[in-house]
Amino acid sequence: LVVGTEAVLYAGLMVGLNSLWYKDFPKSSFHFFNDNNEWLQMDKVGHVTTAYYVGKVGIQVMDWTGMKHRNAVWLGGSMGSIFLTTIEIADGYSAEWGFSKGDILANTLGSLLVIGEELAWNEQRIGIKFSYSPSTYPQYRSSVLGNNFQEKILKDYNAQTYWLSANVASFLKEETKFPKWLNFALGYGADGMLGGTVNPLFDESGQPLREFKRARQYYLSLDVDLSKLTIRNKFLKMVLGGIGFVKFPSPTLEFKEGTGFKFRPFYF
C-alpha cells in the first residue's frame, strides 16, 4: 500500500514539475552545472527544506507500516534525498540547468537534519518553516520568476523566507512553565534578484530594466508549534498538522544588508 501510494504521488509530482519547470526549455546530454553562487543560495535552502519535510513524512509513513523505528528513521528520513536526486538527474538533461553537486549537498543536509533529530531526541525539536509574501519582481521577468501563483511560489526567491524554528520547552525540564507551543525562529531571505547571479540590464523585449540592489535578509521572530497545541477535534488537528510547515505570522526583527535593522510588527 505504501509503495503503491508513493509511486502514484511521485508520478504526479514529476508530471506537475515538468509542466511548471521543464517543458519550455530544450533538452541536452547529461552534464554537470555549478550553481552555488546563484540566487544568494535561496534555492539551496529550499532544497534543504524539501528534503527535510519529505524525510519527516517518510519516517511517519514507515513507522505506520510497523517497521522498527530506527529502520524507519533511516529509510523514511532518506526519502527526501532519494526523491530530489531524481530531479537532479532531470536537471542534468536540461540545457538550461545541469546536475548540481551543491543541490545534492543541500538535499543531504535536509535528510541528515530530520534523521539526526529523530535519533537524538526521538522528535523534531528544531523544525524548518516556510513563509511567502508576493513580491513585485515577477512583473519585470515573468519568464524566470513566474507568470502565475503556482510558478511564483516556486520560482520567485525574493518572496520566500525559510526559518529554523526551535521549540524551547522541549529543551527544558518537563515541569517547565514555558509555553510548550511557543517557538523562537531564525529566518533567511533575499531581495532584489531578477537573475541567478546578476540582474540583467534589459528584459526579453529589449526594454531597460530598473536597477535593484541584491541583498540578503535575516530575521528573528516568534513562532507557534501547532503540534504542541491541545486540540481534541480530530479534523481540526489534521488540518493544522497539514499546514505545520508554514511559519506563523509574528512580530519580527529584520536585518537587511545595506539597510540595517528594521522591526516589523507583523511579518509573514
GROMACS .gro file of C-alpha atoms in nm:
model
  268
    1LEU     CA    1   0.000   0.000   0.000
    2VAL     CA    2   0.277   0.243   0.091
    3VAL     CA    3   0.491   0.164  -0.211
    4GLY     CA    4   0.193   0.192  -0.447
    5THR     CA    5   0.076   0.521  -0.297
    6GLU     CA    6   0.426   0.669  -0.312
    7ALA     CA    7   0.463   0.562  -0.675
    8VAL     CA    8   0.140   0.739  -0.771
    9LEU     CA    9   0.232   1.054  -0.578
   10TYR     CA   10   0.581   1.056  -0.725
   11ALA     CA   11   0.449   1.023  -1.079
   12GLY     CA   12   0.201   1.306  -1.022
   13LEU     CA   13   0.467   1.533  -0.875
   14MET     CA   14   0.704   1.472  -1.164
   15VAL     CA   15   0.430   1.543  -1.421
   16GLY     CA   16   0.343   1.866  -1.241
   17LEU     CA   17   0.705   1.970  -1.207
   18ASN     CA   18   0.766   1.906  -1.575
   19SER     CA   19   0.469   2.129  -1.660
   20LEU     CA   20   0.581   2.411  -1.431
   21TRP     CA   21   0.957   2.389  -1.477
   22TYR     CA   22   1.097   2.191  -1.770
   23LYS     CA   23   0.855   2.193  -2.062
   24ASP     CA   24   0.960   2.531  -2.205
   25PHE     CA   25   1.334   2.457  -2.207
   26PRO     CA   26   1.540   2.247  -2.453
   27LYS     CA   27   1.695   1.913  -2.358
   28SER     CA   28   2.065   1.823  -2.375
   29SER     CA   29   2.309   1.542  -2.299
   30PHE     CA   30   2.376   1.478  -1.930
   31HIS     CA   31   2.608   1.739  -1.781
   32PHE     CA   32   2.710   1.898  -1.450
   33PHE     CA   33   2.640   2.259  -1.354
   34ASN     CA   34   2.783   2.474  -1.073
   35ASP     CA   35   2.505   2.700  -0.949
   36ASN     CA   36   2.632   2.752  -0.594
   37ASN     CA   37   2.653   3.130  -0.641
   38GLU     CA   38   2.300   3.172  -0.775
   39TRP     CA   39   2.001   3.335  -0.606
   40LEU     CA   40   2.207   3.419  -0.295
   41GLN     CA   41   2.174   3.048  -0.205
   42MET     CA   42   1.797   3.073  -0.156
   43ASP     CA   43   1.749   2.775  -0.388
   44LYS     CA   44   1.988   2.569  -0.175
   45VAL     CA   45   1.789   2.646   0.141
   46GLY     CA   46   1.479   2.537  -0.049
   47HIS     CA   47   1.644   2.203  -0.124
   48VAL     CA   48   1.730   2.155   0.245
   49THR     CA   49   1.368   2.230   0.337
   50THR     CA   50   1.216   1.994   0.081
   51ALA     CA   51   1.445   1.707   0.179
   52TYR     CA   52   1.366   1.768   0.546
   53TYR     CA   53   0.989   1.753   0.502
   54VAL     CA   54   0.983   1.459   0.262
   55GLY     CA   55   1.202   1.278   0.514
   56LYS     CA   56   0.978   1.376   0.805
   57VAL     CA   57   0.671   1.238   0.629
   58GLY     CA   58   0.871   0.934   0.520
   59ILE     CA   59   0.955   0.847   0.882
   60GLN     CA   60   0.590   0.876   0.984
   61VAL     CA   61   0.481   0.654   0.696
   62MET     CA   62   0.744   0.388   0.770
   63ASP     CA   63   0.650   0.392   1.138
   64TRP     CA   64   0.288   0.336   1.033
   65THR     CA   65   0.385   0.019   0.845
   66GLY     CA   66   0.516  -0.136   1.167
   67MET     CA   67   0.883  -0.115   1.073
   68LYS     CA   68   1.127  -0.086   1.364
   69HIS     CA   69   1.159   0.282   1.445
   70ARG     CA   70   1.534   0.308   1.391
   71ASN     CA   71   1.498   0.147   1.047
   72ALA     CA   72   1.202   0.375   0.973
   73VAL     CA   73   1.415   0.677   1.061
   74TRP     CA   74   1.695   0.583   0.823
   75LEU     CA   75   1.476   0.467   0.535
   76GLY     CA   76   1.197   0.723   0.566
   77GLY     CA   77   1.433   1.007   0.652
   78SER     CA   78   1.636   0.940   0.336
   79MET     CA   79   1.336   0.967   0.104
   80GLY     CA   80   1.388   1.341   0.056
   81SER     CA   81   1.738   1.290  -0.080
   82ILE     CA   82   1.626   0.998  -0.296
   83PHE     CA   83   1.335   1.194  -0.445
   84LEU     CA   84   1.537   1.510  -0.507
   85THR     CA   85   1.825   1.318  -0.662
   86THR     CA   86   1.588   1.206  -0.940
   87ILE     CA   87   1.508   1.574  -1.001
   88GLU     CA   88   1.880   1.649  -1.019
   89ILE     CA   89   1.913   1.381  -1.286
   90ALA     CA   90   1.633   1.553  -1.480
   91ASP     CA   91   1.820   1.883  -1.440
   92GLY     CA   92   2.128   1.710  -1.578
   93TYR     CA   93   1.945   1.655  -1.909
   94SER     CA   94   1.815   2.014  -1.931
   95ALA     CA   95   2.012   2.263  -2.140
   96GLU     CA   96   1.907   2.542  -1.904
   97TRP     CA   97   2.046   2.377  -1.591
   98GLY     CA   98   2.255   2.069  -1.507
   99PHE     CA   99   2.330   1.818  -1.232
  100SER     CA  100   2.427   2.030  -0.932
  101LYS     CA  101   2.662   1.892  -0.666
  102GLY     CA  102   2.558   2.184  -0.443
  103ASP     CA  103   2.196   2.074  -0.464
  104ILE     CA  104   2.294   1.717  -0.370
  105LEU     CA  105   2.479   1.853  -0.064
  106ALA     CA  106   2.175   2.062   0.035
  107ASN     CA  107   1.946   1.761  -0.006
  108THR     CA  108   2.175   1.554   0.213
  109LEU     CA  109   2.180   1.822   0.484
  110GLY     CA  110   1.800   1.827   0.493
  111SER     CA  111   1.783   1.449   0.531
  112LEU     CA  112   2.056   1.446   0.797
  113LEU     CA  113   1.871   1.712   0.996
  114VAL     CA  114   1.548   1.512   1.020
  115ILE     CA  115   1.732   1.184   1.080
  116GLY     CA  116   1.971   1.334   1.336
  117GLU     CA  117   1.697   1.493   1.544
  118GLU     CA  118   1.491   1.176   1.545
  119LEU     CA  119   1.787   0.964   1.655
  120ALA     CA  120   1.898   1.215   1.919
  121TRP     CA  121   1.561   1.315   2.070
  122ASN     CA  122   1.300   1.085   1.915
  123GLU     CA  123   1.122   1.401   1.798
  124GLN     CA  124   1.178   1.713   1.588
  125ARG     CA  125   1.269   1.994   1.825
  126ILE     CA  126   1.410   2.225   1.558
  127GLY     CA  127   1.189   2.235   1.251
  128ILE     CA  128   1.214   2.417   0.920
  129LYS     CA  129   0.931   2.655   0.835
  130PHE     CA  130   0.838   2.843   0.518
  131SER     CA  131   0.664   3.172   0.452
  132TYR     CA  132   0.575   3.352   0.129
  133SER     CA  133   0.482   3.714   0.062
  134PRO     CA  134   0.429   3.805  -0.307
  135SER     CA  135   0.692   4.043  -0.443
  136THR     CA  136   0.679   4.293  -0.730
  137TYR     CA  137   0.974   4.142  -0.918
  138PRO     CA  138   0.794   3.887  -1.142
  139GLN     CA  139   0.646   4.175  -1.345
  140TYR     CA  140   0.997   4.252  -1.470
  141ARG     CA  141   1.098   3.892  -1.561
  142SER     CA  142   0.792   3.672  -1.550
  143SER     CA  143   0.957   3.403  -1.763
  144VAL     CA  144   1.212   3.349  -1.485
  145LEU     CA  145   1.021   3.444  -1.171
  146GLY     CA  146   0.679   3.309  -1.267
  147ASN     CA  147   0.361   3.402  -1.454
  148ASN     CA  148   0.104   3.277  -1.204
  149PHE     CA  149   0.080   3.193  -0.835
  150GLN     CA  150   0.187   2.831  -0.878
  151GLU     CA  151   0.501   2.933  -1.065
  152LYS     CA  152   0.582   3.233  -0.846
  153ILE     CA  153   0.574   3.038  -0.520
  154LEU     CA  154   0.839   2.806  -0.670
  155LYS     CA  155   1.049   3.047  -0.874
  156ASP     CA  156   1.035   3.389  -0.705
  157TYR     CA  157   1.303   3.358  -0.437
  158ASN     CA  158   1.251   3.724  -0.345
  159ALA     CA  159   0.914   3.631  -0.196
  160GLN     CA  160   1.029   3.330   0.008
  161THR     CA  161   1.158   3.313   0.365
  162TYR     CA  162   1.293   2.999   0.529
  163TRP     CA  163   1.305   2.955   0.906
  164LEU     CA  164   1.470   2.738   1.168
  165SER     CA  165   1.200   2.719   1.435
  166ALA     CA  166   1.311   2.584   1.774
  167ASN     CA  167   1.069   2.459   2.038
  168VAL     CA  168   1.219   2.599   2.358
  169ALA     CA  169   1.016   2.393   2.605
  170SER     CA  170   1.142   2.066   2.458
  171PHE     CA  171   1.494   2.159   2.572
  172LEU     CA  172   1.379   2.239   2.928
  173LYS     CA  173   1.268   2.018   3.216
  174GLU     CA  174   0.928   1.853   3.190
  175GLU     CA  175   0.785   2.068   3.471
  176THR     CA  176   0.879   2.396   3.299
  177LYS     CA  177   0.617   2.672   3.287
  178PHE     CA  178   0.743   2.790   2.947
  179PRO     CA  179   0.462   2.755   2.688
  180LYS     CA  180   0.509   2.426   2.505
  181TRP     CA  181   0.366   2.572   2.184
  182LEU     CA  182   0.592   2.881   2.167
  183ASN     CA  183   0.896   2.870   1.937
  184PHE     CA  184   1.178   3.107   1.854
  185ALA     CA  185   1.262   3.128   1.484
  186LEU     CA  186   1.563   3.242   1.281
  187GLY     CA  187   1.481   3.330   0.920
  188TYR     CA  188   1.671   3.381   0.596
  189GLY     CA  189   1.557   3.554   0.279
  190ALA     CA  190   1.683   3.767  -0.009
  191ASP     CA  191   1.565   4.063  -0.212
  192GLY     CA  192   1.627   4.246  -0.539
  193MET     CA  193   1.701   3.941  -0.755
  194LEU     CA  194   1.598   3.935  -1.121
  195GLY     CA  195   1.857   3.675  -1.222
  196GLY     CA  196   2.061   3.394  -1.074
  197THR     CA  197   2.398   3.563  -1.026
  198VAL     CA  198   2.344   3.916  -1.160
  199ASN     CA  199   2.044   4.124  -1.259
  200PRO     CA  200   2.011   4.173  -1.637
  201LEU     CA  201   2.004   4.522  -1.782
  202PHE     CA  202   1.723   4.452  -2.030
  203ASP     CA  203   1.408   4.240  -2.032
  204GLU     CA  204   1.311   3.986  -2.300
  205SER     CA  205   1.172   4.260  -2.526
  206GLY     CA  206   1.490   4.469  -2.507
  207GLN     CA  207   1.348   4.732  -2.272
  208PRO     CA  208   1.578   4.862  -1.995
  209LEU     CA  209   1.510   4.717  -1.651
  210ARG     CA  210   1.512   4.905  -1.324
  211GLU     CA  211   1.823   4.863  -1.112
  212PHE     CA  212   1.770   4.668  -0.790
  213LYS     CA  213   2.021   4.603  -0.513
  214ARG     CA  214   2.059   4.235  -0.435
  215ALA     CA  215   2.066   4.180  -0.059
  216ARG     CA  216   2.041   3.906   0.200
  217GLN     CA  217   1.787   3.933   0.480
  218TYR     CA  218   1.799   3.779   0.828
  219TYR     CA  219   1.511   3.756   1.074
  220LEU     CA  220   1.445   3.687   1.442
  221SER     CA  221   1.084   3.609   1.528
  222LEU     CA  222   0.836   3.414   1.736
  223ASP     CA  223   0.652   3.111   1.603
  224VAL     CA  224   0.383   2.864   1.704
  225ASP     CA  225   0.435   2.487   1.709
  226LEU     CA  226   0.088   2.371   1.607
  227SER     CA  227   0.167   2.012   1.706
  228LYS     CA  228   0.200   2.122   2.069
  229LEU     CA  229  -0.147   2.275   2.090
  230THR     CA  230  -0.410   2.078   2.281
  231ILE     CA  231  -0.675   2.009   2.017
  232ARG     CA  232  -0.947   1.749   2.065
  233ASN     CA  233  -1.122   1.790   1.731
  234LYS     CA  234  -0.957   1.530   1.504
  235PHE     CA  235  -1.042   1.709   1.181
  236LEU     CA  236  -0.900   2.041   1.302
  237LYS     CA  237  -0.593   1.864   1.433
  238MET     CA  238  -0.542   1.705   1.091
  239VAL     CA  239  -0.582   2.040   0.913
  240LEU     CA  240  -0.335   2.213   1.143
  241GLY     CA  241  -0.092   1.926   1.103
  242GLY     CA  242  -0.106   1.973   0.727
  243ILE     CA  243  -0.006   2.339   0.749
  244GLY     CA  244   0.252   2.295   1.024
  245PHE     CA  245   0.535   2.376   0.782
  246VAL     CA  246   0.407   2.735   0.744
  247LYS     CA  247   0.564   2.998   0.970
  248PHE     CA  248   0.311   3.169   1.197
  249PRO     CA  249   0.290   3.547   1.127
  250SER     CA  250   0.452   3.728   1.421
  251PRO     CA  251   0.643   4.040   1.525
  252THR     CA  252   0.985   4.016   1.363
  253LEU     CA  253   1.324   4.187   1.380
  254GLU     CA  254   1.480   4.209   1.033
  255PHE     CA  255   1.839   4.278   0.932
  256LYS     CA  256   1.895   4.358   0.564
  257GLU     CA  257   2.234   4.403   0.402
  258GLY     CA  258   2.295   4.768   0.320
  259THR     CA  259   1.991   4.885   0.516
  260GLY     CA  260   2.034   4.757   0.870
  261PHE     CA  261   1.775   4.663   1.129
  262LYS     CA  262   1.401   4.710   1.098
  263PHE     CA  263   1.123   4.599   1.331
  264ARG     CA  264   0.814   4.457   1.164
  265PRO     CA  265   0.508   4.436   1.392
  266PHE     CA  266   0.360   4.170   1.164
  267TYR     CA  267   0.569   3.966   0.920
  268PHE     CA  268   0.494   3.660   0.714
   0.00000   0.00000   0.00000
